[in-house]
Tab-separated table of C-alpha atoms in Angstrom:
chain	number	residue	atom	x	y	z
A	25	MET	CA	-0.261	-0.103	-0.294
A	26	THR	CA	1.626	3.511	-1.236
A	27	PRO	CA	0.961	6.478	1.220
A	28	THR	CA	-0.978	9.120	0.243
A	29	PRO	CA	0.787	12.673	0.592
A	30	ALA	CA	-0.287	14.787	3.064
A	31	PRO	CA	-3.046	17.329	1.815
A	32	ARG	CA	-2.575	21.388	2.128
A	33	ALA	CA	-4.091	23.051	4.785
A	34	SER	CA	-7.568	22.372	4.958
A	35	VAL	CA	-11.198	23.234	6.464
A	36	ALA	CA	-10.497	21.104	9.400
A	37	SER	CA	-7.261	23.030	10.128
A	38	LEU	CA	-9.390	26.443	10.276
A	39	VAL	CA	-11.747	24.821	12.285
A	40	ALA	CA	-10.111	23.730	14.943
A	41	ARG	CA	-7.640	27.488	14.762
A	42	LEU	CA	-11.531	28.985	15.874
A	43	GLY	CA	-11.567	26.529	19.231
A	44	ARG	CA	-14.465	27.107	20.739
A	45	TRP	CA	-16.065	30.075	18.951
A	46	SER	CA	-19.688	29.228	19.821
A	47	ALA	CA	-18.881	30.069	23.744
A	48	GLY	CA	-20.760	32.493	25.061
A	49	ARG	CA	-24.057	34.257	24.237
A	50	GLY	CA	-25.563	36.369	21.456
A	51	PRO	CA	-26.598	34.950	17.421
A	52	LEU	CA	-24.013	32.838	16.206
A	53	TYR	CA	-22.811	34.737	13.324
A	54	LEU	CA	-21.643	37.249	15.476
A	55	LEU	CA	-19.625	35.007	18.282
A	56	LEU	CA	-18.137	33.568	14.370
A	57	ALA	CA	-17.243	36.986	13.545
A	58	ALA	CA	-15.516	37.465	16.469
A	59	ARG	CA	-13.685	34.599	16.406
A	60	PHE	CA	-12.369	35.645	13.510
A	61	ARG	CA	-11.850	39.058	13.793
A	62	GLN	CA	-9.623	37.954	16.321
A	63	LEU	CA	-7.707	35.914	14.209
A	64	ILE	CA	-7.101	38.605	11.309
A	65	ASP	CA	-6.254	41.290	14.345
A	66	GLU	CA	-3.779	39.196	15.794
A	67	GLY	CA	-1.854	37.873	12.431
A	68	VAL	CA	-2.994	34.534	12.844
A	69	LEU	CA	-5.133	34.485	9.347
A	70	ARG	CA	-2.671	36.686	7.367
A	71	PRO	CA	-3.192	39.492	4.960
A	72	GLY	CA	-4.309	38.073	1.669
A	73	ALA	CA	-5.211	34.515	2.801
A	74	ALA	CA	-7.603	32.635	1.020
A	75	LEU	CA	-11.247	31.872	3.375
A	76	PRO	CA	-13.241	28.535	2.662
A	77	PRO	CA	-16.915	29.014	0.659
A	78	ASP	CA	-19.606	29.825	2.765
A	79	ARG	CA	-21.250	25.969	1.858
A	80	ALA	CA	-17.786	24.149	3.351
A	81	LEU	CA	-17.529	26.103	6.227
A	82	ALA	CA	-21.029	25.885	7.189
A	83	ALA	CA	-20.685	21.750	6.287
A	84	ALA	CA	-17.239	21.698	9.096
A	85	LEU	CA	-18.684	23.965	11.838
A	86	ALA	CA	-22.912	22.153	11.598
A	87	VAL	CA	-24.092	25.893	11.448
A	88	GLY	CA	-26.779	26.644	8.507
A	89	ARG	CA	-25.068	28.941	5.530
A	90	THR	CA	-26.675	32.021	6.941
A	91	THR	CA	-24.638	32.190	9.714
A	92	VAL	CA	-21.189	31.879	7.977
A	93	VAL	CA	-22.597	34.988	4.735
A	94	ALA	CA	-24.294	36.513	7.986
A	95	ALA	CA	-20.659	36.026	10.084
A	96	TYR	CA	-18.659	37.135	6.383
A	97	GLU	CA	-20.891	40.306	5.720
A	98	ALA	CA	-20.170	41.894	9.031
A	99	LEU	CA	-16.360	41.259	8.540
A	100	ARG	CA	-16.801	42.825	4.949
A	101	GLN	CA	-18.024	45.586	6.270
A	102	GLU	CA	-15.399	46.094	8.625
A	103	GLY	CA	-12.969	46.245	5.914
A	104	ARG	CA	-11.450	42.649	7.472
A	105	ILE	CA	-12.036	41.063	4.296
A	106	VAL	CA	-12.773	40.914	0.626
A	107	ARG	CA	-15.521	39.059	-1.220
A	108	ARG	CA	-15.483	39.124	-5.410
A	109	GLN	CA	-17.642	37.083	-7.457
A	110	GLY	CA	-14.905	34.383	-9.250
A	111	SER	CA	-12.271	35.117	-6.416
A	112	GLY	CA	-14.127	34.301	-3.245
A	113	THR	CA	-13.193	35.615	0.092
A	114	ARG	CA	-10.018	36.616	1.438
A	115	VAL	CA	-8.174	38.347	4.306
A	116	ALA	CA	-8.422	41.922	3.447
A	117	ASP	CA	-4.627	42.947	2.797
A	118	VAL	CA	-4.682	45.982	5.109
A	119	ALA	CA	-2.699	45.220	8.211
A	120	LEU	CA	-4.766	46.258	11.230
A	121	ALA	CA	-1.850	44.912	14.298
A	122	PRO	CA	1.171	46.445	14.295
A	123	PRO	CA	4.011	44.322	13.104
A	124	ASP	CA	5.504	43.390	16.017
A	125	GLU	CA	2.092	42.023	17.516
A	126	ARG	CA	1.696	39.979	14.393
A	127	LEU	CA	1.992	36.449	13.264
A	128	ALA	CA	4.087	34.459	11.172
A	129	ALA	CA	1.993	31.494	9.754
A	130	GLY	CA	4.549	28.983	11.164
A	131	ASP	CA	3.624	30.565	14.807
A	132	ALA	CA	0.215	29.542	14.833
A	133	THR	CA	-0.585	25.939	15.554
A	134	SER	CA	-3.707	24.405	14.212
A	135	ASN	CA	-4.155	21.490	16.883
A	136	PRO	CA	-6.944	21.484	18.843
A	137	LEU	CA	-5.648	19.880	21.619
A	138	PHE	CA	-2.853	23.186	22.335
A	139	LEU	CA	-5.519	25.212	20.878
A	140	HIS	CA	-8.243	23.939	24.092
A	141	LEU	CA	-5.544	24.475	26.499
A	142	LEU	CA	-4.788	28.501	25.876
A	143	GLU	CA	-8.527	28.784	26.021
A	144	PRO	CA	-9.972	30.148	29.612
A	145	PRO	CA	-12.245	27.339	31.599
A	146	ASP	CA	-15.922	27.916	30.191
A	147	GLY	CA	-17.758	24.759	31.343
A	148	VAL	CA	-16.626	22.530	28.678
A	149	ILE	CA	-15.816	19.052	29.280
A	150	LEU	CA	-12.180	18.432	27.696
A	151	LEU	CA	-12.193	14.996	26.111
A	152	SER	CA	-9.553	16.558	23.555
A	153	CYS	CA	-6.688	16.870	25.971
A	154	ALA	CA	-5.987	13.319	27.569
A	155	SER	CA	-3.569	14.445	30.698
A	156	PRO	CA	-4.051	13.490	34.093
A	157	GLU	CA	-5.864	15.808	36.344
A	158	GLY	CA	-4.047	16.862	39.248
A	159	ALA	CA	-0.945	16.251	40.666
A	160	PRO	CA	-0.370	13.380	43.001
A	161	PRO	CA	0.550	13.530	46.317
A	162	GLU	CA	3.315	11.660	46.244
A	163	VAL	CA	4.304	14.867	43.743
A	164	ALA	CA	4.371	17.398	46.712
A	165	ARG	CA	6.262	14.779	48.654
A	166	ALA	CA	9.232	14.652	46.446
A	167	TYR	CA	9.598	18.527	45.928
A	168	ALA	CA	9.466	18.731	49.667
A	169	GLY	CA	12.242	16.250	50.312
A	170	VAL	CA	14.400	17.795	47.735
A	171	ALA	CA	17.636	18.529	48.987
A	172	PHE	CA	19.020	21.204	46.908
A	173	PRO	CA	22.876	20.755	45.494
A	174	ALA	CA	25.514	22.519	47.264
A	175	GLU	CA	27.989	25.040	46.568
A	176	GLY	CA	30.118	24.869	43.716
A	177	ASP	CA	26.858	23.588	41.492
A	178	LEU	CA	26.084	26.524	39.113
A	179	GLY	CA	22.358	24.466	38.556
A	180	TYR	CA	22.642	23.984	34.706
A	181	HIS	CA	23.057	20.872	32.780
A	182	PRO	CA	22.071	20.776	29.745
A	183	ALA	CA	21.600	17.105	29.700
A	184	GLY	CA	20.454	16.633	32.547
A	185	HIS	CA	20.870	16.512	36.067
A	186	PRO	CA	23.559	13.360	36.925
A	187	ALA	CA	21.725	11.790	39.090
A	188	LEU	CA	18.408	11.732	37.426
A	189	ARG	CA	20.484	10.490	33.800
A	190	ALA	CA	21.165	7.519	36.022
A	191	ALA	CA	17.828	7.093	37.494
A	192	LEU	CA	16.578	6.500	34.165
A	193	ALA	CA	19.558	4.915	32.898
A	194	ASP	CA	19.114	2.292	35.410
A	195	ARG	CA	15.317	1.826	34.885
A	196	PHE	CA	16.314	0.948	30.960
A	197	THR	CA	18.459	-1.088	32.185
A	198	ALA	CA	16.144	-2.902	34.663
A	199	ARG	CA	13.391	-3.485	31.544
A	200	GLY	CA	16.195	-5.349	29.612
A	201	LEU	CA	17.656	-2.513	27.641
A	202	THR	CA	21.446	-2.034	29.370
A	203	THR	CA	21.674	1.731	29.335
A	204	ALA	CA	24.273	4.069	30.398
A	205	PRO	CA	23.861	7.901	31.617
A	206	GLU	CA	25.334	9.283	28.909
A	207	GLN	CA	23.297	7.730	26.783
A	208	ILE	CA	20.146	10.059	28.376
A	209	LEU	CA	18.913	13.088	28.058
A	210	VAL	CA	16.829	15.373	30.179
A	211	THR	CA	14.049	17.622	28.416
A	212	THR	CA	11.236	19.744	29.245
A	213	GLY	CA	8.559	17.071	28.773
A	214	ALA	CA	8.623	14.652	25.618
A	215	GLN	CA	7.750	17.333	23.434
A	216	GLN	CA	10.688	18.905	23.804
A	217	ALA	CA	12.714	15.661	23.267
A	218	LEU	CA	10.868	14.958	19.684
A	219	ALA	CA	10.955	18.579	19.019
A	220	LEU	CA	15.084	19.016	19.430
A	221	LEU	CA	15.558	15.513	17.302
A	222	THR	CA	13.318	17.548	14.939
A	223	ARG	CA	15.080	20.676	14.423
A	224	HIS	CA	18.686	18.315	14.698
A	225	LEU	CA	17.413	16.166	11.911
A	226	VAL	CA	14.779	17.943	9.222
A	227	ALA	CA	15.337	20.078	6.911
A	228	PRO	CA	12.377	22.261	4.837
A	229	GLY	CA	11.327	19.437	2.452
A	230	ASP	CA	12.439	16.454	4.173
A	231	PRO	CA	10.526	13.634	4.526
A	232	VAL	CA	9.389	11.900	7.811
A	233	LEU	CA	7.353	8.174	7.717
A	234	VAL	CA	4.792	8.851	10.257
A	235	GLU	CA	1.570	6.538	11.543
A	236	ALA	CA	-1.592	7.893	10.421
A	237	PRO	CA	-3.339	8.617	12.546
A	238	THR	CA	-0.822	9.736	15.334
A	239	TYR	CA	-0.048	12.013	18.352
A	240	PRO	CA	-1.346	15.893	16.756
A	241	GLY	CA	1.551	17.159	18.500
A	242	ALA	CA	4.379	15.163	16.486
A	243	LEU	CA	2.536	16.576	13.143
A	244	ASP	CA	2.797	20.052	14.526
A	245	LEU	CA	6.233	19.870	14.520
A	246	PHE	CA	6.925	18.227	11.224
A	247	ARG	CA	4.999	20.966	9.772
A	248	GLU	CA	7.060	23.640	11.583
A	249	ALA	CA	10.060	22.397	10.200
A	250	ALA	CA	8.702	22.037	7.145
A	251	GLY	CA	9.201	18.617	6.925
A	252	VAL	CA	6.779	16.504	4.550
A	253	PRO	CA	4.687	13.773	6.395
A	254	LEU	CA	4.563	10.710	4.650
A	255	PRO	CA	1.824	8.561	6.600
A	256	VAL	CA	2.152	5.267	6.711
A	257	PRO	CA	-1.685	3.346	7.839
A	258	THR	CA	-1.529	2.112	11.500
A	259	GLY	CA	-4.216	-0.195	13.322
A	260	PRO	CA	-4.838	-2.905	16.382
A	261	ASP	CA	-1.255	-3.956	15.545
A	262	GLY	CA	0.535	-1.221	15.306
A	263	VAL	CA	1.821	0.100	12.492
A	264	ASP	CA	1.446	-1.705	8.982
A	265	VAL	CA	5.240	-2.499	8.729
A	266	ASP	CA	5.074	-4.142	4.964
A	267	THR	CA	4.176	-0.367	3.821
A	268	ALA	CA	6.546	1.634	6.092
A	269	VAL	CA	9.509	-1.021	4.975
A	270	ARG	CA	8.776	0.218	1.710
A	271	VAL	CA	8.901	3.720	2.165
A	272	LEU	CA	11.886	3.372	4.054
A	273	ALA	CA	13.785	2.065	1.044
A	274	ALA	CA	11.869	4.367	-1.281
A	275	HIS	CA	11.960	7.441	0.102
A	276	ARG	CA	15.127	7.751	2.757
A	277	PRO	CA	12.682	9.939	5.549
A	278	ALA	CA	14.993	12.210	7.743
A	279	PHE	CA	13.553	10.015	10.454
A	280	ALA	CA	10.536	7.558	11.221
A	281	TYR	CA	8.472	8.408	14.537
A	282	VAL	CA	5.731	5.379	15.461
A	283	ILE	CA	4.659	4.614	18.860
A	284	SER	CA	4.952	1.025	19.114
A	285	ARG	CA	2.917	0.134	22.412
A	286	PHE	CA	-0.231	2.204	23.289
A	287	GLN	CA	-0.798	4.387	19.842
A	288	ASN	CA	-2.129	7.382	20.324
A	289	PRO	CA	-4.999	8.068	19.513
A	290	THR	CA	-5.899	3.938	18.509
A	291	GLY	CA	-4.757	2.114	20.786
A	292	GLY	CA	-2.325	-0.687	18.937
A	293	VAL	CA	0.466	-2.630	20.239
A	294	LEU	CA	2.961	-3.406	17.247
A	295	PRO	CA	4.432	-6.807	18.210
A	296	PRO	CA	7.775	-7.821	18.522
A	297	LEU	CA	8.501	-9.736	15.340
A	298	PRO	CA	7.544	-6.649	12.544
A	299	ALA	CA	8.928	-4.523	15.635
A	300	ARG	CA	12.189	-5.895	14.904
A	301	ARG	CA	11.412	-6.025	10.882
A	302	LEU	CA	11.272	-2.419	11.387
A	303	ALA	CA	14.123	-1.645	12.989
A	304	GLU	CA	16.515	-3.439	11.160
A	305	ALA	CA	14.963	-1.778	7.548
A	306	ALA	CA	15.103	1.402	9.365
A	307	ARG	CA	18.784	1.078	9.815
A	308	ALA	CA	19.246	-0.884	7.194
A	309	HIS	CA	18.491	2.220	5.474
A	310	GLY	CA	19.945	4.778	7.017
A	311	VAL	CA	16.857	6.054	8.579
A	312	PRO	CA	16.757	7.006	12.329
A	313	LEU	CA	13.849	5.431	13.722
A	314	VAL	CA	11.870	7.229	16.937
A	315	ASP	CA	9.669	5.161	19.065
A	316	ASP	CA	7.861	7.372	21.612
A	317	GLU	CA	7.243	5.788	24.589
A	318	VAL	CA	4.952	8.107	26.689
A	319	LEU	CA	2.003	5.529	27.155
A	320	ALA	CA	4.109	2.269	26.824
A	321	GLU	CA	4.019	2.156	30.725
A	322	LEU	CA	0.093	1.955	30.132
A	323	PRO	CA	-1.035	-1.541	30.139
A	324	LEU	CA	-4.832	-1.803	31.464
A	325	ASP	CA	-4.693	-5.747	32.002
A	326	GLY	CA	-2.597	-4.377	34.690
A	327	SER	CA	0.727	-5.939	34.368
A	328	GLY	CA	3.320	-4.748	36.535
A	329	PHE	CA	6.906	-4.003	36.002
A	330	PRO	CA	9.454	-4.090	33.786
A	331	GLY	CA	6.640	-5.876	31.376
A	332	PRO	CA	7.877	-6.088	27.541
A	333	PRO	CA	10.876	-4.986	27.068
A	334	PRO	CA	11.298	-1.297	24.721
A	335	LEU	CA	11.625	-1.676	21.136
A	336	ALA	CA	15.336	-0.446	21.160
A	337	ALA	CA	16.133	-3.350	23.308
A	338	LEU	CA	14.963	-6.035	20.526
A	339	ASP	CA	18.030	-7.802	18.192
A	340	GLY	CA	18.598	-5.419	15.709
A	341	ALA	CA	17.514	-2.550	16.760
A	342	ALA	CA	20.025	-0.946	19.374
A	343	ASP	CA	19.655	2.577	17.105
A	344	VAL	CA	15.932	3.151	18.250
A	345	ILE	CA	15.954	6.655	19.853
A	346	THR	CA	13.337	6.430	22.803
A	347	LEU	CA	11.098	8.981	23.951
A	348	GLY	CA	9.664	8.860	27.667
A	349	SER	CA	8.168	11.540	29.643
A	350	LEU	CA	6.433	11.316	33.503
A	351	SER	CA	3.896	13.242	31.822
A	352	LYS	CA	0.946	10.869	31.412
A	353	VAL	CA	1.887	8.189	34.546
A	354	VAL	CA	2.525	11.113	37.257
A	355	TRP	CA	1.597	14.360	35.839
A	356	GLY	CA	1.571	16.326	32.704
A	357	GLY	CA	2.232	19.569	35.247
A	358	LEU	CA	5.867	18.145	36.020
A	359	ARG	CA	7.558	19.120	33.195
A	360	ILE	CA	9.792	15.818	32.894
A	361	GLY	CA	10.652	14.255	29.220
A	362	TRP	CA	13.456	12.283	28.223
A	363	LEU	CA	15.355	10.672	25.291
A	364	ARG	CA	17.658	7.496	25.411
A	365	GLY	CA	19.810	7.097	21.562
A	366	PRO	CA	23.328	6.421	21.138
A	367	ALA	CA	25.659	8.325	23.277
A	368	PRO	CA	26.787	10.804	20.606
A	369	LEU	CA	23.599	11.570	19.075
A	370	VAL	CA	22.368	12.426	22.979
A	371	ALA	CA	25.727	14.891	23.143
A	372	ARG	CA	24.388	16.698	20.198
A	373	LEU	CA	21.224	16.750	21.380
A	374	ALA	CA	22.448	18.456	24.492
A	375	ARG	CA	24.462	21.338	22.982
A	376	LEU	CA	21.405	22.345	20.808
A	377	LYS	CA	19.251	22.634	23.992
A	378	ALA	CA	21.831	24.418	25.869
A	379	VAL	CA	21.104	26.783	23.455
A	380	HIS	CA	16.894	27.275	23.791
A	381	ASP	CA	16.733	26.805	27.583
A	382	LEU	CA	20.154	25.747	29.303
A	383	GLY	CA	18.842	22.893	31.096
A	384	THR	CA	15.687	21.611	32.691
A	385	ASP	CA	14.709	23.283	36.100
A	386	VAL	CA	16.679	21.444	38.584
A	387	PRO	CA	13.910	21.256	41.319
A	388	ALA	CA	11.759	19.396	39.364
A	389	GLN	CA	14.711	17.156	37.984
A	390	LEU	CA	15.607	16.056	41.798
A	391	ALA	CA	11.990	15.430	43.017
A	392	ALA	CA	12.000	12.863	39.825
A	393	VAL	CA	14.539	11.404	41.086
A	394	THR	CA	12.396	10.060	43.342
A	395	LEU	CA	9.545	9.347	41.740
A	396	VAL	CA	11.194	7.152	39.459
A	397	ALA	CA	12.303	5.289	42.310
A	398	GLY	CA	8.807	4.867	43.284
A	399	LEU	CA	7.237	4.530	40.158
A	400	ASP	CA	5.931	1.030	40.170
A	401	ALA	CA	3.432	2.205	43.027
A	402	LEU	CA	2.150	5.136	40.954
A	403	ARG	CA	1.902	3.356	38.098
A	404	ALA	CA	-0.266	1.035	39.442
A	405	ARG	CA	-2.691	2.664	40.456
A	406	ARG	CA	-2.516	4.726	37.664
A	407	VAL	CA	-3.322	1.961	35.935
A	408	ARG	CA	-5.945	0.137	38.206
A	409	GLU	CA	-8.494	4.014	37.870
A	410	LEU	CA	-7.368	3.667	33.814
A	411	ARG	CA	-8.903	0.449	34.024
A	412	ALA	CA	-12.089	1.084	35.910
A	413	ARG	CA	-12.586	4.514	33.502
A	414	HIS	CA	-11.899	2.640	30.898
A	415	ASP	CA	-14.603	0.218	31.507
A	416	LEU	CA	-17.127	2.774	32.426
A	417	LEU	CA	-16.844	4.961	29.191
A	418	ARG	CA	-17.383	2.285	26.879
A	419	ALA	CA	-20.198	0.876	28.799
A	420	GLU	CA	-21.767	4.534	29.283
A	421	LEU	CA	-21.543	5.203	24.913
A	422	ALA	CA	-22.604	1.259	24.471
A	423	ARG	CA	-25.618	2.318	26.562
A	424	SER	CA	-26.293	5.554	24.936
A	425	LEU	CA	-24.462	5.669	21.713
A	426	PRO	CA	-24.982	2.001	20.538
A	427	SER	CA	-24.231	3.021	16.810
A	428	TRP	CA	-20.560	4.425	17.318
A	429	HIS	CA	-17.796	1.873	17.256
A	430	CYS	CA	-15.601	1.920	20.408
A	431	PRO	CA	-13.798	-0.846	20.354
A	432	PRO	CA	-11.432	-1.473	23.781
A	433	VAL	CA	-8.030	-1.096	24.071
A	434	ARG	CA	-5.002	-2.587	25.450
A	435	GLY	CA	-3.660	0.418	27.008
A	436	GLY	CA	-2.938	4.431	26.856
A	437	GLN	CA	-5.682	6.213	27.750
A	438	THR	CA	-7.824	7.329	24.515
A	439	LEU	CA	-10.271	5.066	22.948
A	440	TRP	CA	-10.885	5.654	18.901
A	441	ALA	CA	-14.461	5.468	17.864
A	442	ARG	CA	-16.098	5.964	14.528
A	443	LEU	CA	-19.261	7.253	14.124
A	444	PRO	CA	-21.325	5.747	11.671
A	445	LEU	CA	-22.640	8.793	9.495
A	446	GLY	CA	-21.371	12.134	9.087
A	447	ASP	CA	-18.107	14.047	9.632
A	448	ALA	CA	-16.568	14.401	12.838
A	449	VAL	CA	-15.216	17.816	12.106
A	450	SER	CA	-18.720	19.045	12.000
A	451	PHE	CA	-19.973	16.815	14.706
A	452	ALA	CA	-16.960	18.427	16.666
A	453	GLN	CA	-18.525	21.623	16.091
A	454	VAL	CA	-21.959	20.635	17.687
A	455	ALA	CA	-20.163	18.445	20.878
A	456	LEU	CA	-18.522	22.313	21.603
A	457	ARG	CA	-21.880	24.150	21.429
A	458	HIS	CA	-23.040	20.835	23.927
A	459	GLY	CA	-20.552	21.651	26.563
A	460	VAL	CA	-18.064	19.034	25.528
A	461	ALA	CA	-14.768	18.857	23.503
A	462	VAL	CA	-13.568	16.271	21.042
A	463	LEU	CA	-10.978	15.898	18.785
A	464	PRO	CA	-11.722	14.843	15.560
A	465	GLY	CA	-9.809	12.215	13.581
A	466	ALA	CA	-9.109	14.198	10.315
A	467	VAL	CA	-6.351	16.542	12.258
A	468	VAL	CA	-4.825	13.577	14.020
A	469	ASP	CA	-4.542	12.243	10.503
A	470	PRO	CA	-2.111	13.130	7.633
A	471	THR	CA	-4.269	11.514	4.944
A	472	GLY	CA	-6.743	14.215	5.784
A	473	ALA	CA	-9.039	10.527	6.211
A	474	SER	CA	-10.069	9.424	10.118
A	475	THR	CA	-13.024	11.641	9.231
A	476	ARG	CA	-15.777	9.730	11.057
A	477	CYS	CA	-13.357	9.101	14.082
A	478	LEU	CA	-13.115	10.472	17.449
A	479	ARG	CA	-10.295	10.364	19.526
A	480	LEU	CA	-12.362	9.935	23.690
A	481	HIS	CA	-10.087	10.025	26.075
A	482	PHE	CA	-11.083	8.208	29.847
A	483	LEU	CA	-8.917	10.559	32.341
A	484	SER	CA	-12.039	12.174	34.024
A	485	SER	CA	-13.407	11.015	37.067
A	486	PRO	CA	-16.404	8.654	36.381
A	487	ALA	CA	-19.035	11.129	37.208
A	488	GLU	CA	-17.292	13.678	34.590
A	489	LEU	CA	-17.085	10.744	32.099
A	490	THR	CA	-20.984	9.837	32.458
A	491	GLU	CA	-21.925	13.517	32.378
A	492	ALA	CA	-19.693	14.001	29.245
A	493	VAL	CA	-21.375	11.136	27.971
A	494	ARG	CA	-24.855	12.409	27.668
A	495	ARG	CA	-23.799	15.739	26.493
A	496	LEU	CA	-22.207	13.841	23.586
A	497	THR	CA	-25.908	11.730	23.367
A	498	ALA	CA	-27.730	15.240	22.957
A	499	ALA	CA	-25.475	16.923	20.682
A	500	TRP	CA	-25.378	13.631	18.617
A	501	ARG	CA	-29.213	13.970	18.547
A	502	ALA	CA	-29.143	17.455	17.484
A	503	TYR	CA	-26.483	16.246	14.468
A	504	SER	CA	-28.442	13.286	13.332
A	505	VAL	CA	-31.843	12.839	13.504
A	506	GLU	CA	-33.022	15.380	10.710
A	507	SER	CA	-30.420	14.782	8.397
A	508	PRO	CA	-27.546	12.667	7.409
A	509	HIS	CA	-25.071	15.661	8.444
A	510	GLY	CA	-27.226	17.384	11.015
A	511	LEU	CA	-27.677	20.818	9.459
A	512	ASP	CA	-31.302	20.872	9.757
A	513	ARG	CA	-31.012	22.103	13.544
A	514	ALA	CA	-27.164	23.058	13.715
A	515	ASP	CA	-27.891	26.613	14.443
A	516	ARG	CA	-30.200	26.420	17.546
A	517	THR	CA	-29.253	26.361	20.799
A	518	PRO	CA	-28.550	22.987	23.226
A	519	GLU	CA	-31.119	23.754	25.126
A	520	ALA	CA	-34.219	24.127	22.542
A	521	VAL	CA	-32.646	20.742	21.044
A	522	ASP	CA	-32.754	18.838	24.482
A	523	ALA	CA	-36.785	20.695	24.962
A	524	GLY	CA	-37.838	18.982	21.611
A	525	GLY	CA	-37.980	22.658	19.807
């Protein structure tokens, strides 16, 4: 199967940038115009940028065409957009904000995950952002026990504090992958580890092998570097290795990025034999293989430490670069991640990291040493909690939305749900107006496919998950009852729909 080239910026990416535009009071067209006004004035939508046709945007937003027409007309009267027969709708050429306040096109993410984090709380249940809510008590205890370095330590450790590098190396070794501290780079979350790799390995126009669908934060980094995603299908058994091997041979990408265990968003697991074949092919073609293990220690079957060895521990996989983090097992606010790889690569990335931040926060690293030592008990508790919430969310969805396809996953923290009809981008807009944010499949799939899929996390409390399904059920009723795409009732308020109005 030949991979499909990634599409250019789509209506879906614009809809993602609009964020929670419908939150607030007043007619939808005024709320939509206000959000466009903000994006234009901030320079996210630049002068001359083409805007979607009325009907295409209305369908993606799950609103009537008159809502988009009225919003565009308000912006036209303000001079922010121009509309001409035959040439469509574009942002006006006049810059409304001072140059130093305007953003370059590459600075504006369309990733709903990040955009929802930037929005103020407004009562929306965020099933789009998969991260544990609140720090466990072990974090406070670890910080309270930090012994600050004695005189003579400047506090700058670009490669990571020696104590944490040693602790992480020991944990890899205990999992069956012999590791020296010099092979560990401590980063400010796994996102920074991937960002450093991308900056080091990817030049503009370089291809990068990715799974389809995949973690959206990775796609943002590759696009920022002007890399070209080469998508390869993935499923319950992980990435399609046959296709991946052909892509490696034909394109020699800058690197290959996979999530071999509890893939985000599908939950897939790559078996050992195909994994070894993938690693051997990458090595044969001189392509760095990056394995994102951020979710690897969250098996829902309750299997304890050490569990299966990392992909890099397989025969022929010694050069695999492994990413990890405490964000999913412990807490996202503890910005501790790492990269494990060949020592020369780690040294080069440490020099690159030094240019950007001189090193990750030292007290956080010292607290992480304690947390890594006690990680097995914390991990076991997190897994028990996730397993119960996984089962609850699937049961609630089966009871209230039986037409949705929501297979169980073996680990991680997300379900990959498939809608029976319609488009997930437009349904996500209806869901937002009912108070729940979900991640549409199209924005995590570089092929632009997965249009009927949603990523739903099961990290929230049981009460919040139950309420989220209640809101999704009301949103689905509003979206699907009267037409295949729910457009007949899309401009009505959630209250009117719930009341049968």
